[in-house]
Coordinates of N, CA, C and O in Angstrom, one line a residue:
M1 N 164.5 -23.3 53.4 CA 163.7 -23.4 52.2 C 163.7 -24.8 51.7 O 164.7 -25.5 51.7
D2 N 162.6 -25.3 51.2 CA 162.4 -26.6 50.6 C 162.8 -26.5 49.1 O 161.9 -26.2 48.3
Y3 N 164.0 -26.8 48.8 CA 164.5 -26.6 47.4 C 163.9 -27.6 46.4 O 163.8 -27.3 45.3
L4 N 163.5 -28.8 46.9 CA 162.9 -29.7 46.0 C 161.5 -29.2 45.5 O 161.2 -29.2 44.4
Q5 N 160.7 -28.6 46.5 CA 159.5 -28.1 46.1 C 159.6 -26.8 45.2 O 158.9 -26.6 44.2
K6 N 160.7 -26.0 45.5 CA 161.0 -24.9 44.7 C 161.3 -25.3 43.3 O 160.9 -24.8 42.3
L7 N 162.1 -26.4 43.2 CA 162.6 -26.9 41.9 C 161.4 -27.4 41.1 O 161.4 -27.1 39.9
I8 N 160.4 -28.0 41.7 CA 159.2 -28.5 40.9 C 158.5 -27.3 40.3 O 158.1 -27.3 39.1
V9 N 158.4 -26.2 41.0 CA 157.8 -25.0 40.5 C 158.7 -24.4 39.4 O 158.2 -24.0 38.3
D10 N 160.0 -24.3 39.6 CA 160.9 -23.8 38.6 C 160.9 -24.6 37.3 O 161.0 -24.1 36.2
I11 N 160.7 -25.9 37.5 CA 160.6 -26.8 36.3 C 159.4 -26.4 35.5 O 159.4 -26.3 34.3
E12 N 158.3 -26.3 36.2 CA 157.0 -25.9 35.6 C 157.1 -24.6 34.8 O 156.6 -24.4 33.7
L13 N 157.9 -23.7 35.4 CA 158.0 -22.3 34.8 C 159.1 -22.2 33.7 O 159.3 -21.2 33.1
H14 N 159.9 -23.3 33.6 CA 161.1 -23.3 32.8 C 162.1 -22.2 33.2 O 162.7 -21.5 32.4
S15 N 162.2 -22.1 34.5 CA 163.1 -21.1 35.1 C 164.5 -21.7 35.2 O 164.8 -22.4 36.1
V16 N 165.3 -21.4 34.2 CA 166.7 -21.9 34.1 C 167.5 -21.5 35.4 O 168.1 -22.4 36.0
D17 N 167.4 -20.2 35.7 CA 168.1 -19.8 36.9 C 167.6 -20.4 38.2 O 168.4 -20.7 39.1
G18 N 166.3 -20.6 38.3 CA 165.7 -21.2 39.4 C 166.1 -22.6 39.6 O 166.5 -23.1 40.7
I19 N 166.2 -23.4 38.5 CA 166.6 -24.8 38.5 C 168.1 -24.8 38.9 O 168.4 -25.6 39.8
R20 N 168.9 -24.0 38.4 CA 170.3 -23.9 38.7 C 170.5 -23.6 40.2 O 171.3 -24.3 40.9
T21 N 169.7 -22.7 40.8 CA 169.8 -22.3 42.2 C 169.5 -23.6 43.0 O 170.2 -23.8 44.1
C22 N 168.5 -24.3 42.7 CA 168.1 -25.5 43.5 C 169.2 -26.5 43.5 O 169.5 -27.1 44.5
F23 N 169.8 -26.7 42.3 CA 171.0 -27.7 42.2 C 172.2 -27.2 43.0 O 172.9 -27.9 43.7
Q24 N 172.4 -25.9 43.0 CA 173.5 -25.3 43.7 C 173.3 -25.4 45.2 O 174.2 -25.4 46.0
N25 N 172.0 -25.6 45.6 CA 171.7 -25.7 47.0 C 171.4 -27.1 47.4 O 170.7 -27.4 48.4
G26 N 172.0 -28.1 46.7 CA 172.0 -29.5 47.2 C 171.1 -30.4 46.5 O 171.2 -31.6 46.8
I27 N 170.2 -30.0 45.7 CA 169.3 -31.0 45.0 C 170.1 -31.7 44.0 O 170.8 -31.1 43.2
D28 N 170.0 -33.0 44.0 CA 170.7 -33.9 43.1 C 169.9 -34.1 41.8 O 168.7 -34.5 41.9
P29 N 170.3 -33.8 40.6 CA 169.5 -34.0 39.4 C 169.1 -35.4 39.1 O 168.3 -35.7 38.3
N30 N 169.8 -36.4 39.9 CA 169.5 -37.8 39.7 C 168.5 -38.4 40.8 O 168.3 -39.6 40.8
V31 N 168.0 -37.5 41.6 CA 167.1 -38.0 42.7 C 165.8 -38.4 42.0 O 165.4 -38.0 41.0
L32 N 165.1 -39.3 42.7 CA 163.8 -39.8 42.3 C 162.7 -38.8 42.8 O 162.8 -38.4 44.0
F33 N 161.8 -38.5 42.0 CA 160.6 -37.7 42.5 C 159.4 -38.4 42.0 O 159.2 -38.7 40.8
R34 N 158.5 -38.8 42.9 CA 157.3 -39.6 42.6 C 157.7 -40.9 42.0 O 157.1 -41.3 41.0
N35 N 158.8 -41.5 42.5 CA 159.3 -42.8 42.1 C 159.8 -42.8 40.6 O 159.9 -43.9 40.0
E36 N 160.1 -41.7 40.1 CA 160.7 -41.6 38.7 C 161.9 -40.6 38.8 O 162.0 -39.8 39.7
P37 N 162.8 -40.7 37.8 CA 163.9 -39.8 37.7 C 163.3 -38.3 37.7 O 162.3 -38.1 37.0
L38 N 164.0 -37.4 38.3 CA 163.6 -36.0 38.4 C 163.4 -35.4 37.0 O 162.5 -34.6 36.8
I39 N 164.3 -35.8 36.1 CA 164.2 -35.2 34.7 C 162.9 -35.5 34.1 O 162.4 -34.7 33.3
N40 N 162.2 -36.6 34.5 CA 160.9 -36.9 34.0 C 159.8 -35.9 34.3 O 158.9 -35.7 33.6
E41 N 160.1 -35.2 35.4 CA 159.2 -34.1 35.8 C 159.2 -33.0 34.8 O 158.2 -32.4 34.4
L42 N 160.4 -32.7 34.3 CA 160.6 -31.6 33.3 C 160.0 -32.1 32.0 O 159.3 -31.4 31.3
I43 N 160.3 -33.4 31.6 CA 159.8 -33.9 30.3 C 158.3 -34.0 30.3 O 157.7 -33.7 29.3
G44 N 157.7 -34.3 31.4 CA 156.2 -34.5 31.4 C 155.4 -33.3 31.7 O 154.2 -33.4 31.7
E45 N 156.0 -32.2 32.0 CA 155.2 -31.0 32.4 C 154.4 -30.4 31.2 O 154.7 -30.7 30.0
Y46 N 153.4 -29.6 31.5 CA 152.6 -28.9 30.5 C 153.5 -27.9 29.7 O 153.3 -27.7 28.5
T47 N 154.3 -27.2 30.4 CA 155.1 -26.1 29.7 C 156.0 -26.6 28.6 O 156.7 -27.5 28.8
R48 N 155.9 -25.9 27.5 CA 156.8 -26.1 26.4 C 157.3 -24.7 25.9 O 156.4 -23.9 25.6
S49 N 158.5 -24.5 26.1 CA 159.0 -23.2 25.7 C 160.4 -23.4 25.1 O 161.0 -24.4 25.2
P50 N 160.9 -22.3 24.5 CA 162.3 -22.4 23.9 C 163.4 -22.6 25.0 O 164.5 -23.0 24.7
R51 N 163.0 -22.4 26.3 CA 163.9 -22.6 27.4 C 164.0 -24.1 27.8 O 164.9 -24.5 28.6
F52 N 163.2 -25.0 27.2 CA 163.2 -26.4 27.6 C 164.6 -27.0 27.5 O 165.1 -27.6 28.5
K53 N 165.3 -26.8 26.4 CA 166.6 -27.4 26.2 C 167.6 -26.8 27.2 O 168.5 -27.5 27.7
D54 N 167.4 -25.5 27.6 CA 168.3 -24.9 28.5 C 168.1 -25.5 29.9 O 169.1 -25.6 30.7
C55 N 166.9 -25.8 30.2 CA 166.6 -26.5 31.5 C 167.2 -27.9 31.5 O 167.8 -28.2 32.6
V56 N 167.1 -28.6 30.4 CA 167.8 -29.9 30.4 C 169.3 -29.7 30.6 O 170.0 -30.5 31.3
K57 N 169.9 -28.7 29.9 CA 171.3 -28.5 30.0 C 171.7 -28.2 31.5 O 172.8 -28.7 31.9
V58 N 170.9 -27.5 32.3 CA 171.3 -27.3 33.7 C 171.3 -28.7 34.4 O 172.2 -28.9 35.2
F59 N 170.4 -29.5 34.1 CA 170.4 -30.9 34.7 C 171.8 -31.6 34.4 O 172.4 -32.1 35.2
V60 N 172.2 -31.5 33.1 CA 173.4 -32.1 32.6 C 174.6 -31.4 33.3 O 175.5 -32.1 33.8
D61 N 174.6 -30.1 33.4 CA 175.7 -29.4 34.0 C 175.9 -29.8 35.5 O 177.0 -29.7 36.0
F62 N 174.8 -30.2 36.1 CA 175.0 -30.6 37.5 C 175.0 -32.2 37.7 O 174.8 -32.7 38.8
G63 N 175.3 -32.9 36.6 CA 175.6 -34.3 36.7 C 174.5 -35.3 36.4 O 174.5 -36.4 36.8
L64 N 173.5 -34.9 35.6 CA 172.5 -35.8 35.2 C 173.1 -37.0 34.6 O 173.9 -37.0 33.7
E65 N 172.6 -38.2 35.1 CA 173.0 -39.5 34.5 C 171.8 -40.0 33.7 O 170.7 -40.2 34.3
M66 N 172.0 -40.2 32.4 CA 170.9 -40.7 31.6 C 171.4 -41.9 30.8 O 172.5 -41.7 30.2
D67 N 170.7 -43.0 30.8 CA 171.2 -44.2 30.1 C 171.3 -44.1 28.6 O 172.0 -44.9 28.0
D68 N 170.5 -43.2 28.0 CA 170.4 -43.2 26.6 C 170.9 -41.9 26.0 O 170.1 -40.8 26.1
P69 N 172.1 -41.8 25.5 CA 172.7 -40.6 25.0 C 171.8 -40.0 23.9 O 171.7 -38.8 23.8
A70 N 171.3 -40.8 23.0 CA 170.5 -40.3 21.9 C 169.3 -39.6 22.3 O 169.0 -38.5 21.8
L71 N 168.6 -40.1 23.4 CA 167.5 -39.4 23.9 C 167.9 -38.1 24.5 O 167.3 -37.0 24.3
L72 N 169.0 -38.1 25.3 CA 169.5 -36.9 25.9 C 169.9 -35.8 24.8 O 169.5 -34.7 25.0
F73 N 170.5 -36.2 23.8 CA 170.9 -35.3 22.7 C 169.6 -34.7 22.1 O 169.6 -33.5 21.7
T74 N 168.6 -35.5 22.0 CA 167.3 -35.1 21.4 C 166.7 -34.0 22.3 O 166.2 -33.0 21.9
L75 N 166.7 -34.3 23.6 CA 166.1 -33.4 24.6 C 166.9 -32.1 24.7 O 166.3 -31.0 24.9
L76 N 168.2 -32.2 24.4 CA 169.1 -31.0 24.4 C 169.0 -30.2 23.1 O 169.6 -29.2 23.0
D77 N 168.3 -30.8 22.1 CA 168.3 -30.2 20.8 C 169.7 -30.1 20.2 O 170.1 -29.1 19.6
D78 N 170.5 -31.1 20.5 CA 171.9 -31.2 20.1 C 172.0 -32.0 18.9 O 172.2 -33.3 18.9
A79 N 171.9 -31.4 17.7 CA 171.9 -32.1 16.4 C 173.2 -32.8 16.2 O 173.3 -34.0 15.7
Q80 N 174.3 -32.2 16.5 CA 175.7 -32.8 16.3 C 175.9 -34.0 17.2 O 176.3 -35.1 16.7
G81 N 175.5 -33.9 18.4 CA 175.6 -35.1 19.3 C 174.7 -36.2 18.9 O 175.1 -37.4 18.9
L82 N 173.5 -35.9 18.4 CA 172.6 -36.9 17.9 C 173.1 -37.6 16.7 O 173.0 -38.8 16.5
E83 N 173.7 -36.8 15.8 CA 174.3 -37.3 14.6 C 175.4 -38.3 14.9 O 175.4 -39.4 14.3
V84 N 176.2 -38.0 15.8 CA 177.3 -38.9 16.2 C 176.7 -40.2 16.8 O 177.2 -41.3 16.4
A85 N 175.7 -40.1 17.6 CA 175.1 -41.3 18.2 C 174.4 -42.2 17.1 O 174.6 -43.4 17.1
L86 N 173.8 -41.5 16.2 CA 173.1 -42.3 15.1 C 174.1 -42.9 14.1 O 173.9 -44.0 13.6
R87 N 175.2 -42.2 13.9 CA 176.2 -42.8 13.0 C 176.9 -44.1 13.7 O 177.2 -45.0 13.0
S88 N 177.0 -44.0 15.0 CA 177.6 -45.2 15.7 C 176.6 -46.3 15.9 O 177.0 -47.4 16.0
D89 N 175.3 -46.0 15.9 CA 174.3 -47.0 16.0 C 173.0 -46.6 15.2 O 172.1 -46.0 15.8
P90 N 173.0 -46.8 13.9 CA 171.9 -46.4 13.1 C 170.6 -47.0 13.5 O 169.5 -46.4 13.2
A91 N 170.5 -48.1 14.2 CA 169.3 -48.7 14.7 C 168.5 -47.8 15.6 O 167.3 -47.9 15.9
L92 N 169.2 -46.8 16.2 CA 168.6 -45.8 17.1 C 167.4 -45.1 16.5 O 166.5 -44.6 17.2
V93 N 167.5 -44.9 15.2 CA 166.5 -44.2 14.5 C 165.1 -44.9 14.6 O 164.1 -44.3 14.6
N94 N 165.1 -46.2 14.9 CA 163.9 -47.0 15.1 C 163.6 -47.3 16.5 O 162.6 -48.0 16.8
K95 N 164.5 -47.0 17.4 CA 164.3 -47.3 18.8 C 163.0 -46.6 19.3 O 162.7 -45.5 19.0
R96 N 162.3 -47.3 20.2 CA 161.0 -46.8 20.7 C 161.2 -46.4 22.2 O 161.9 -47.0 23.0
F97 N 160.5 -45.3 22.5 CA 160.6 -44.7 23.8 C 159.1 -44.4 24.3 O 158.2 -44.2 23.5
T98 N 159.0 -44.5 25.6 CA 157.7 -44.1 26.2 C 158.0 -43.1 27.3 O 158.8 -43.3 28.2
L99 N 157.4 -41.9 27.1 CA 157.6 -40.8 28.1 C 156.3 -40.2 28.5 O 155.4 -40.0 27.7
R100 N 156.2 -39.9 29.8 CA 155.0 -39.3 30.3 C 154.9 -37.8 29.7 O 155.9 -37.2 29.6
G101 N 153.7 -37.4 29.4 CA 153.6 -36.0 28.9 C 152.2 -35.5 29.3 O 151.2 -36.2 29.2
A102 N 152.2 -34.3 29.8 CA 150.9 -33.7 30.3 C 149.9 -33.5 29.1 O 148.7 -33.8 29.3
Y103 N 150.4 -33.1 28.0 CA 149.5 -32.9 26.8 C 149.3 -34.2 26.1 O 148.2 -34.6 25.8
T104 N 150.4 -34.8 25.7 CA 150.4 -35.9 24.8 C 151.4 -36.9 25.3 O 152.6 -36.8 25.2
P105 N 150.9 -38.0 26.0 CA 151.8 -39.0 26.4 C 152.5 -39.7 25.2 O 151.8 -39.8 24.1
L106 N 153.7 -39.9 25.3 CA 154.5 -40.5 24.1 C 154.7 -41.9 24.4 O 155.6 -42.3 25.2
C107 N 153.9 -42.8 23.8 CA 154.0 -44.2 24.0 C 154.6 -44.9 22.8 O 154.0 -44.8 21.7
E108 N 155.7 -45.6 23.0 CA 156.4 -46.3 21.9 C 156.6 -45.4 20.7 O 156.3 -45.8 19.5
V109 N 157.2 -44.3 20.9 CA 157.5 -43.4 19.8 C 159.0 -43.3 19.5 O 159.9 -43.8 20.3
T110 N 159.4 -42.8 18.4 CA 160.8 -42.7 18.0 C 161.3 -41.3 18.4 O 160.6 -40.4 18.9
L111 N 162.6 -41.1 18.2 CA 163.2 -39.8 18.5 C 162.6 -38.7 17.7 O 162.5 -37.6 18.2
L112 N 162.2 -39.0 16.5 CA 161.6 -38.0 15.6 C 160.3 -37.5 16.3 O 160.0 -36.3 16.3
H113 N 159.5 -38.4 16.8 CA 158.3 -38.0 17.5 C 158.6 -37.1 18.7 O 157.8 -36.2 18.9
I114 N 159.6 -37.5 19.4 CA 160.0 -36.7 20.6 C 160.4 -35.3 20.1 O 160.0 -34.3 20.7
C115 N 161.1 -35.2 19.0 CA 161.5 -33.9 18.5 C 160.3 -33.1 18.1 O 160.2 -31.9 18.4
A116 N 159.3 -33.7 17.5 CA 158.1 -33.0 17.0 C 157.3 -32.6 18.2 O 156.7 -31.5 18.2
E117 N 157.2 -33.3 19.2 CA 156.4 -33.0 20.4 C 157.0 -31.8 21.1 O 156.4 -30.9 21.5

């Protein structure tokens, strides 16, 4: 079975169990897909559901490496983690991010914009 292709479908469907299965079968959450980090495929998909943060959590559980903890806390809907990050670096509230999005590309937006999207 091609677990990378299965993973792309499971990401589109926000199938938490499917994503977990793919990682359990050797897919690295830090692999590049289309020359971008694999997590960007999840962030940029059409699907928006209450399971989004659970999908991100599976990436984290299997070793996702992300350079920006505040962004990761935002994607995880982890208010406590984000609060700690903002207290240690209040300038993060004004930091700008650009993320691909199927509906609305997020160009030079703040963490608040990402939460709203």
